XYZ file of C-alpha atoms in Angstrom:
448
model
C 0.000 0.000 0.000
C 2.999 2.565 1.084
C 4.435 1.505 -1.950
C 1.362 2.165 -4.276
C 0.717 5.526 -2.545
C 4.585 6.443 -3.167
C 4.262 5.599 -6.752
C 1.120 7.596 -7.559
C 2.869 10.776 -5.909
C 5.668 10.403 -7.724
C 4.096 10.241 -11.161
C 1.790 13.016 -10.195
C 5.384 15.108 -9.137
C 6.608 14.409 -12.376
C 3.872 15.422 -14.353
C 3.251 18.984 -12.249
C 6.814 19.749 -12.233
C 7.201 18.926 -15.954
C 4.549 21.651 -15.977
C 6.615 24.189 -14.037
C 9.805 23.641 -15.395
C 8.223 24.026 -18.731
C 6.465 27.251 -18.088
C 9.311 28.592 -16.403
C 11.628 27.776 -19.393
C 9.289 30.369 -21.431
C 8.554 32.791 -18.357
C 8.471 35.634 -20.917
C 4.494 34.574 -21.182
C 1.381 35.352 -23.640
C 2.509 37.902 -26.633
C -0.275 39.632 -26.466
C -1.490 39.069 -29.330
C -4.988 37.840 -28.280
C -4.651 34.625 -29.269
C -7.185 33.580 -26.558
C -7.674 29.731 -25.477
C -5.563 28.818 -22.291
C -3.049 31.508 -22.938
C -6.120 33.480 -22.986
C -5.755 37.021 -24.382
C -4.880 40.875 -24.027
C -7.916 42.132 -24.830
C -8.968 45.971 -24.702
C -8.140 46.878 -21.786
C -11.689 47.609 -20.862
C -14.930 45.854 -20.417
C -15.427 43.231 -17.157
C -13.002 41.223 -15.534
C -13.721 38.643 -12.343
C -11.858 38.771 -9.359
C -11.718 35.306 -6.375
C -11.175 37.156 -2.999
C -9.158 33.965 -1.702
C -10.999 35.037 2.059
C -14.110 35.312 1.293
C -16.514 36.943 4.231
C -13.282 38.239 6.409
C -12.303 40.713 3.728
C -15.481 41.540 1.212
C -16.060 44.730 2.493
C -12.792 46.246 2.336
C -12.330 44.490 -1.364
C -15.603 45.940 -2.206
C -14.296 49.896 -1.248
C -11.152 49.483 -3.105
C -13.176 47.875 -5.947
C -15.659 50.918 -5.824
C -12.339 53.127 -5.598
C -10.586 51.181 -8.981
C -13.578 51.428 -10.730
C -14.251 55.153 -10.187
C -10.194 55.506 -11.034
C -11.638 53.525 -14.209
C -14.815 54.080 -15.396
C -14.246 51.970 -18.421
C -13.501 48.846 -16.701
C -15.941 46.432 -13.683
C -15.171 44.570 -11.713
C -17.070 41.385 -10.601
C -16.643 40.344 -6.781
C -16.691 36.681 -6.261
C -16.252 35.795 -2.157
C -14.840 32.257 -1.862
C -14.158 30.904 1.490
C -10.179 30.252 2.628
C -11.103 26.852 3.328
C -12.797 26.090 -0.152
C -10.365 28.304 -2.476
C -7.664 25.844 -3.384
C -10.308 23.023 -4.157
C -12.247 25.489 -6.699
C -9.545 26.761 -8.006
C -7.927 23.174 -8.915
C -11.725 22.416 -9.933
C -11.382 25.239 -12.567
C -8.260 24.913 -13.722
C -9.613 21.561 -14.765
C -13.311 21.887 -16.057
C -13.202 25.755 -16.996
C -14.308 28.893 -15.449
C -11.520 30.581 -13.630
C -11.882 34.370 -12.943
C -9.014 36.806 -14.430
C -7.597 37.774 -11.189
C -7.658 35.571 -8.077
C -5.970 35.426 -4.748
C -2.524 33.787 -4.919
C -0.374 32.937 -1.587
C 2.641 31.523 -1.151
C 1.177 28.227 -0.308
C -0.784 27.733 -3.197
C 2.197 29.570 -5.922
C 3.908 26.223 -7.119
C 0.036 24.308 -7.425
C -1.482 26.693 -9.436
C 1.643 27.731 -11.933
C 2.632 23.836 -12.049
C -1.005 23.366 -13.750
C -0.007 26.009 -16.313
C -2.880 28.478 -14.775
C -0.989 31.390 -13.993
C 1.119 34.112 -16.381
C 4.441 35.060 -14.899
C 3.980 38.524 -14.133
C 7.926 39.325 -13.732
C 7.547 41.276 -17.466
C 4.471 43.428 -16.647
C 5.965 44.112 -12.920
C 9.157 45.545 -14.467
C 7.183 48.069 -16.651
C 4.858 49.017 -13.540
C 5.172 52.205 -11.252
C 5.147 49.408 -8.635
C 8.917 48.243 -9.348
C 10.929 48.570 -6.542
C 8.370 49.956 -4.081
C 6.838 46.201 -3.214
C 8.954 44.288 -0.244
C 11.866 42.682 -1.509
C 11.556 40.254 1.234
C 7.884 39.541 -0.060
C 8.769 39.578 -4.103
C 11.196 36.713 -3.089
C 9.028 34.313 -0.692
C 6.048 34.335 -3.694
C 8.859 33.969 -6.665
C 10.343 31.116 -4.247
C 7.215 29.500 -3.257
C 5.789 29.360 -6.922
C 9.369 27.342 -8.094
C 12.370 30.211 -7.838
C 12.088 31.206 -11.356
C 9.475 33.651 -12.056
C 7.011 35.938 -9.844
C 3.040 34.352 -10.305
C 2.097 36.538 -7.777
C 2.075 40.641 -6.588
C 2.767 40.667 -2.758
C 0.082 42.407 -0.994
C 0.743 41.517 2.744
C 2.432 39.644 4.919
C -0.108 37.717 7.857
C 2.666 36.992 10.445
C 2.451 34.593 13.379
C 1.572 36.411 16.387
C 1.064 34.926 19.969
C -1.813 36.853 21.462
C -2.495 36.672 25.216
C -4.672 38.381 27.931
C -2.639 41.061 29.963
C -5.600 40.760 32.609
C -5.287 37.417 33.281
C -2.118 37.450 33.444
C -1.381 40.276 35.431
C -4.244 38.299 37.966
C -2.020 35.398 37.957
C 1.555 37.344 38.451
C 3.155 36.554 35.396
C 5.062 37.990 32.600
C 4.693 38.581 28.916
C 5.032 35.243 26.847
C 8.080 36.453 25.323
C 10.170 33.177 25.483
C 9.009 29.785 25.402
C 9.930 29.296 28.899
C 7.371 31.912 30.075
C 5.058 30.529 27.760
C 4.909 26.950 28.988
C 5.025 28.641 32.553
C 1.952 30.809 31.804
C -0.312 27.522 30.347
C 0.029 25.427 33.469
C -0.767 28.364 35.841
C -3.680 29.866 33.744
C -5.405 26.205 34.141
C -7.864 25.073 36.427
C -9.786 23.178 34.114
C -12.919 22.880 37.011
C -13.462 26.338 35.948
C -13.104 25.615 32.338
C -9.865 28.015 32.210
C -7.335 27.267 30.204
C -3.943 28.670 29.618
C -3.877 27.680 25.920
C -5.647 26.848 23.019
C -4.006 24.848 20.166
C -5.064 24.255 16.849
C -5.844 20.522 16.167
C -7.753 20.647 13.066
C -7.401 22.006 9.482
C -4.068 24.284 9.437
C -2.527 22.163 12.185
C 0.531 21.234 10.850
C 2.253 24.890 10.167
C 1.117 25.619 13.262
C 3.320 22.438 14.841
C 5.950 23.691 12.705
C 6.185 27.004 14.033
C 5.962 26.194 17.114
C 8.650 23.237 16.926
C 11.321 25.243 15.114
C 10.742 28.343 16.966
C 12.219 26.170 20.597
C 14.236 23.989 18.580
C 16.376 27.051 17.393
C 16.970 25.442 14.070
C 17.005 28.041 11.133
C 16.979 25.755 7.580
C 14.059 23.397 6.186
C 16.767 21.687 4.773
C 19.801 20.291 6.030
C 23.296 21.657 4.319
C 23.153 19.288 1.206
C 19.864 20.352 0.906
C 18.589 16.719 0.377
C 16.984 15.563 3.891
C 14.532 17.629 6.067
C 15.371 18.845 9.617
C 11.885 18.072 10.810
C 12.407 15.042 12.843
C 16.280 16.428 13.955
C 15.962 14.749 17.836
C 15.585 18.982 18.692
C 12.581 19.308 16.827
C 11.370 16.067 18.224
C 11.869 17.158 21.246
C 10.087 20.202 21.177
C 6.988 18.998 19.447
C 6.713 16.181 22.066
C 5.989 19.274 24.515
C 4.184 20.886 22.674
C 1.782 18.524 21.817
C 1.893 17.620 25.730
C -0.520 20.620 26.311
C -3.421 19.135 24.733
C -6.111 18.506 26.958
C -4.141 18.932 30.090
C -3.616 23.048 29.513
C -6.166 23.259 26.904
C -9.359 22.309 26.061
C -10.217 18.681 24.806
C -12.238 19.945 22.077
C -9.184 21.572 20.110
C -8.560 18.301 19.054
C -10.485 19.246 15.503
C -9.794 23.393 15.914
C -9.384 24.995 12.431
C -8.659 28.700 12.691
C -12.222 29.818 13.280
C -13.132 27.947 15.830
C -10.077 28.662 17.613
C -10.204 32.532 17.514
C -14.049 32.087 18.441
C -13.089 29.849 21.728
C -10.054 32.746 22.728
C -12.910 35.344 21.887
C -14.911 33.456 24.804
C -12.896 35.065 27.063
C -11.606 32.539 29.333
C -8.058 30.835 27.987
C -5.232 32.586 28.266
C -3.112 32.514 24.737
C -3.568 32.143 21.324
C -1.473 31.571 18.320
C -2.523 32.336 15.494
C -1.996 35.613 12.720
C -2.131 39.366 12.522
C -5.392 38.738 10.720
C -7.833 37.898 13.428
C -6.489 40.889 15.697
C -9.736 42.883 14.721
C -12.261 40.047 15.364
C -10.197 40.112 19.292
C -10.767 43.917 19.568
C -14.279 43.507 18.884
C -14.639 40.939 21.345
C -12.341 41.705 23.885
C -11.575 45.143 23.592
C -8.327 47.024 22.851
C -6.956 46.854 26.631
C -7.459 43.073 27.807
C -4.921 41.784 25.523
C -1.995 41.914 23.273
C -0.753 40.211 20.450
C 3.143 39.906 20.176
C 5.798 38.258 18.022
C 6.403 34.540 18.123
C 8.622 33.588 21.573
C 12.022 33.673 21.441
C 13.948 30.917 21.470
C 17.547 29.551 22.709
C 20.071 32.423 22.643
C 17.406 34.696 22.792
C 16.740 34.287 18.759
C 13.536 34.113 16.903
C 12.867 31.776 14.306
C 9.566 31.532 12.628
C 8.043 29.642 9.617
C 8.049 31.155 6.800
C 5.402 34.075 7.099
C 2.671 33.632 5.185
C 2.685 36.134 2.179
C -0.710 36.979 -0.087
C -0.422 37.969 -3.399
C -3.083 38.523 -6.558
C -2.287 36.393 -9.649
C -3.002 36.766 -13.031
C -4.840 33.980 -14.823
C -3.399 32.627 -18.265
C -6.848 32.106 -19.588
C -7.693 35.693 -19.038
C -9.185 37.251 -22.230
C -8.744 41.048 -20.555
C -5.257 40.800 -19.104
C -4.606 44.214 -19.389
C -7.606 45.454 -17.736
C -6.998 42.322 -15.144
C -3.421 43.858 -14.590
C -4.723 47.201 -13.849
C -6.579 45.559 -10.888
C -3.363 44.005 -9.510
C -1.794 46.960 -10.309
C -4.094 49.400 -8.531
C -4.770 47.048 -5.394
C -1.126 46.467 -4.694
C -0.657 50.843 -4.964
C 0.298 52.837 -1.664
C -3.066 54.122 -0.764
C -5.491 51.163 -1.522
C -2.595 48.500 -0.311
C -2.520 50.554 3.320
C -6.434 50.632 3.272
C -6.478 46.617 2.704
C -3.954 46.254 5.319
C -5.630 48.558 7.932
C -8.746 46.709 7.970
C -6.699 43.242 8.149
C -4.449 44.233 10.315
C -1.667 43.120 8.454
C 1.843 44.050 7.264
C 1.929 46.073 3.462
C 3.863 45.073 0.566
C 3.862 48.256 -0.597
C 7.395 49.897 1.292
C 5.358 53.366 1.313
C 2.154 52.059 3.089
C 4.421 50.222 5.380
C 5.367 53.717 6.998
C 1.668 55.083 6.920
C 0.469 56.394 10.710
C -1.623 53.654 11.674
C 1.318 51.040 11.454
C 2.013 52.734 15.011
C -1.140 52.745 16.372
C -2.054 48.535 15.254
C 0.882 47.088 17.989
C 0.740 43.644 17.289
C 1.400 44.878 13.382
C 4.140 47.225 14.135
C 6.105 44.154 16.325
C 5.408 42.131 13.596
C 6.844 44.377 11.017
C 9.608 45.540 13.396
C 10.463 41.918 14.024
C 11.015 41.050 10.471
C 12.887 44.264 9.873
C 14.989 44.293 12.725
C 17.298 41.513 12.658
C 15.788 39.377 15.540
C 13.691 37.221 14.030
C 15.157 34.006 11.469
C 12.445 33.082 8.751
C 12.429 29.329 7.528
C 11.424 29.054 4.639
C 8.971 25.957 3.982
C 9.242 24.161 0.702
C 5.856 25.248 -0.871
C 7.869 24.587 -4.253
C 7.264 21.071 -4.121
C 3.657 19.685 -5.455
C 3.455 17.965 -2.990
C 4.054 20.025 -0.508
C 0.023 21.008 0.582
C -1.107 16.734 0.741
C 2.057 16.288 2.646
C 1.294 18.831 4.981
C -2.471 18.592 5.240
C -4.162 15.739 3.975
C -1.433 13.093 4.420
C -0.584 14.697 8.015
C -3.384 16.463 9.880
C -5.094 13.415 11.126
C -1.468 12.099 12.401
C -1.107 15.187 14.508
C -4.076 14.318 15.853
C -3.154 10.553 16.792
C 0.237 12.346 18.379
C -2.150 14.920 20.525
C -4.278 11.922 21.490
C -1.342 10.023 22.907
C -1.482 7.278 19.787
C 1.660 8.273 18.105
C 4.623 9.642 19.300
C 6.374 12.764 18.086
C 9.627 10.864 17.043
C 7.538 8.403 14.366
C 4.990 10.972 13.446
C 7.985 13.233 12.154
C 9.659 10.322 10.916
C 6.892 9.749 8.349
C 6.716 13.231 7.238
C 10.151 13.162 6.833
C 10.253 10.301 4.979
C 7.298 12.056 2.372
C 9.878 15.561 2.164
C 12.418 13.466 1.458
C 11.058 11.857 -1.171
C 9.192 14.548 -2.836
C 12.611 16.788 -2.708
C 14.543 14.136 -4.075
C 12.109 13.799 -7.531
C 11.752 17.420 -7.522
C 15.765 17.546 -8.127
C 15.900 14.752 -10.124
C 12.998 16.788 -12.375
C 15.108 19.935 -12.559
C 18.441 17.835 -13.406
């Protein structure tokens, strides 16, 4: 069966990467000449184009006010909103790509770069960015995490924000209980056992079991672990199951049910925020983007959210932090008016308006120094911890096509069996190191 399973991913590796390598080999993309068909066409540069917000519901209404403010900029172009949930976006996309109907512009991360471009859906957008009054005013930092995640040889998607990892906790309960800011994972682990009485349904913790488990585990193991590189130094094996990271996910995974609630066993990100929104565990993990949803709830003065804890030495590592972009579909038959969209979202003024209401970090280098940077804390840590030095990114290996079964499908109900005490840490790891392995190994023997 392991076998069978092993041979089906690697012929489905070979295929999408001969995919990538071969649109990368001719990243110069369609010549405009509105040849249509899946390479799709110029067009007029005016008319109707579709946009996919890739998070649908959490961000309509600011999507809809910048749409308003790009269609009163043009007049000659509309813009159709379609909402799709975070959860369903990949699926519908990949259903799409496959049957028809995908919109000209669509939300594009870094985790879903290499799956999209290595179905030959997206048009490298290095060309039209280098002809753009947005050259050199988007994060470099950013550029390179989408033009990395999508295969390292050309850009599928415009950076609009950065969503970093942020550990939020409640400075009332904690200054109730004595103790001080989560800042290193020693005062973190020391916070969720004294936060706990579980009689009273208090918790010091809640931890994300469900869907979007496994970056979570990631972060957290190579964030005590200290370990700064995916890879080892060949660059052929994984660091995931070094005995550190072992080690460290082995305690972290000890807090289920003993300093957090039983039912985070299936937690995806919504129910998680909504259970710290309750009002009665002590920390979260999770991203800049559900700061707003804990002012609403909470207030602005029972809580902060602050950078990831620091580690051994004092140092910060992190998972790579998750970058959103806006791709370009090949089958577009208005790219032009389609780029216009990218072009105007991703500006100064609408790309500090979108990451206002998100509370998230800009792309654009002049709406990263706008006024309310200050005044959002947990975004101006962020943003200060990326740009200061402390803080070591690693960068995951979205590249790979296999990289979102590997870590979701083929892994989240694993974690699980490791929370529930039916797997240990050591062979859990193991197995997904086994997978990276693997996948990394056809992915060089692809490019070579």
């Amino acid at each position: 069966m392991k076998s069978s399973i092993r041979t089906s991913r690697r012929v489905a590796t070979a295929v999408a990467l001969g995919s990538v390598l071969a649109l990368t080999a001719t990243a110069c993309g369609d010549d405009g000449s509105g040849a249509g068909g899946d390479k799709g066409a110029e067009g007029s540069g005016k008319g109707k184009i579709v946009f996919w917000d890739n998070n649908g519901g959490v961000r309509t209404d600011i999507w809809k006010q910048i749409i308003a403010d790009f269609e009163k900029a043009n007049p000659s172009i509309k813009v159709e909103y379609v909402g799709i949930a975070a959860t369903e976006y990949q699926s519908k996309v990949d259903t799409a790509i496959q049957g028809g109907g995908l919109p000209d512009v669509g939300g594009v991360g870094a985790a879903m770069a290499a799956g999209f471009a290595a179905q030959n859906a997206l048009d490298p957008l290095d060309g039209r960015l280098g002809k753009s009054p947005l050259k050199g005013k988007l994060n470099e930092g950013m550029v390179q995490s989408l033009k990395s995640a999508g295969g390292g040889e050309a850009l599928y998607s415009i950076p609009t924000s950065a969503n970093n990892g942020t550990l939020y906790y409640r400075t009332d309960l904690f200054r109730k209980a004595g103790l001080d800011a989560p800042t290193t994972w020693e005062k973190f682990y020391e916070a969720a056992e004294k936060l706990t009485d579980a009689k009273k349904n208090e918790f010091g913790y809640t931890i994300r079991g469900g869907a979007g488990s496994i970056a979570q585990a990631l972060d957290a193991m190579y964030g005590q672990s200290g370990i700064t590189s995916f890879w080892d130094a060949g660059g052929k094996k994984t660091t995931v199951n070094d005995p550190k990271n072992v080690e460290a996910l082995q305690k972290y995974a000890g807090l289920y049910k003993k300093y957090t609630p039983a039912a985070d066993l299936n937690n995806d990100f919504t129910k998680m925020v909504a259970q710290w929104d309750s009002g009665t565990i002590g920390m979260l993990n999770h991203n800049l983007g559900s700061y707003q949803d804990h002012v609403k709830a909470l207030g602005p003065d029972k809580f902060r959210g602050i950078p990831q804890p620091t580690g051994p030495g004092g140092k910060r590592v992190q998972v790579s932090n998750p970058v959103d972009g806006l791709g370009l579909f090949k089958s577009s038959k208005n790219k032009e008016a389609a780029w216009k969209f990218i072009e105007f979202a991703a500006s100064h003024e609408s790309n500090s308006k979108w990451n206002e209401s998100a509370g998230a970090i800009p792309s654009h280098t002049d709406a990263a120094k706008d006024a309310w940077i200050s005044e959002a804390e947990p975004t101006k840590l962020a943003a200060g911890a990326l740009n200061d030095g402390s803080t070591t990114i690693v960068q995951l290996p979205y590249y790979l096509p296999d990289w979102n079964s590997i870590s979701k499908a083929d892994n989240e109900p694993a974690f699980q069996k490791v929370l529930l005490g039916d797997m240990s840490a050591k062979e859990f790891l193991d197995k997904m190191a086994d997978q990276l392995n693997e996948a990394q190994a056809e992915w060089d023997q692809q490019k070579g």
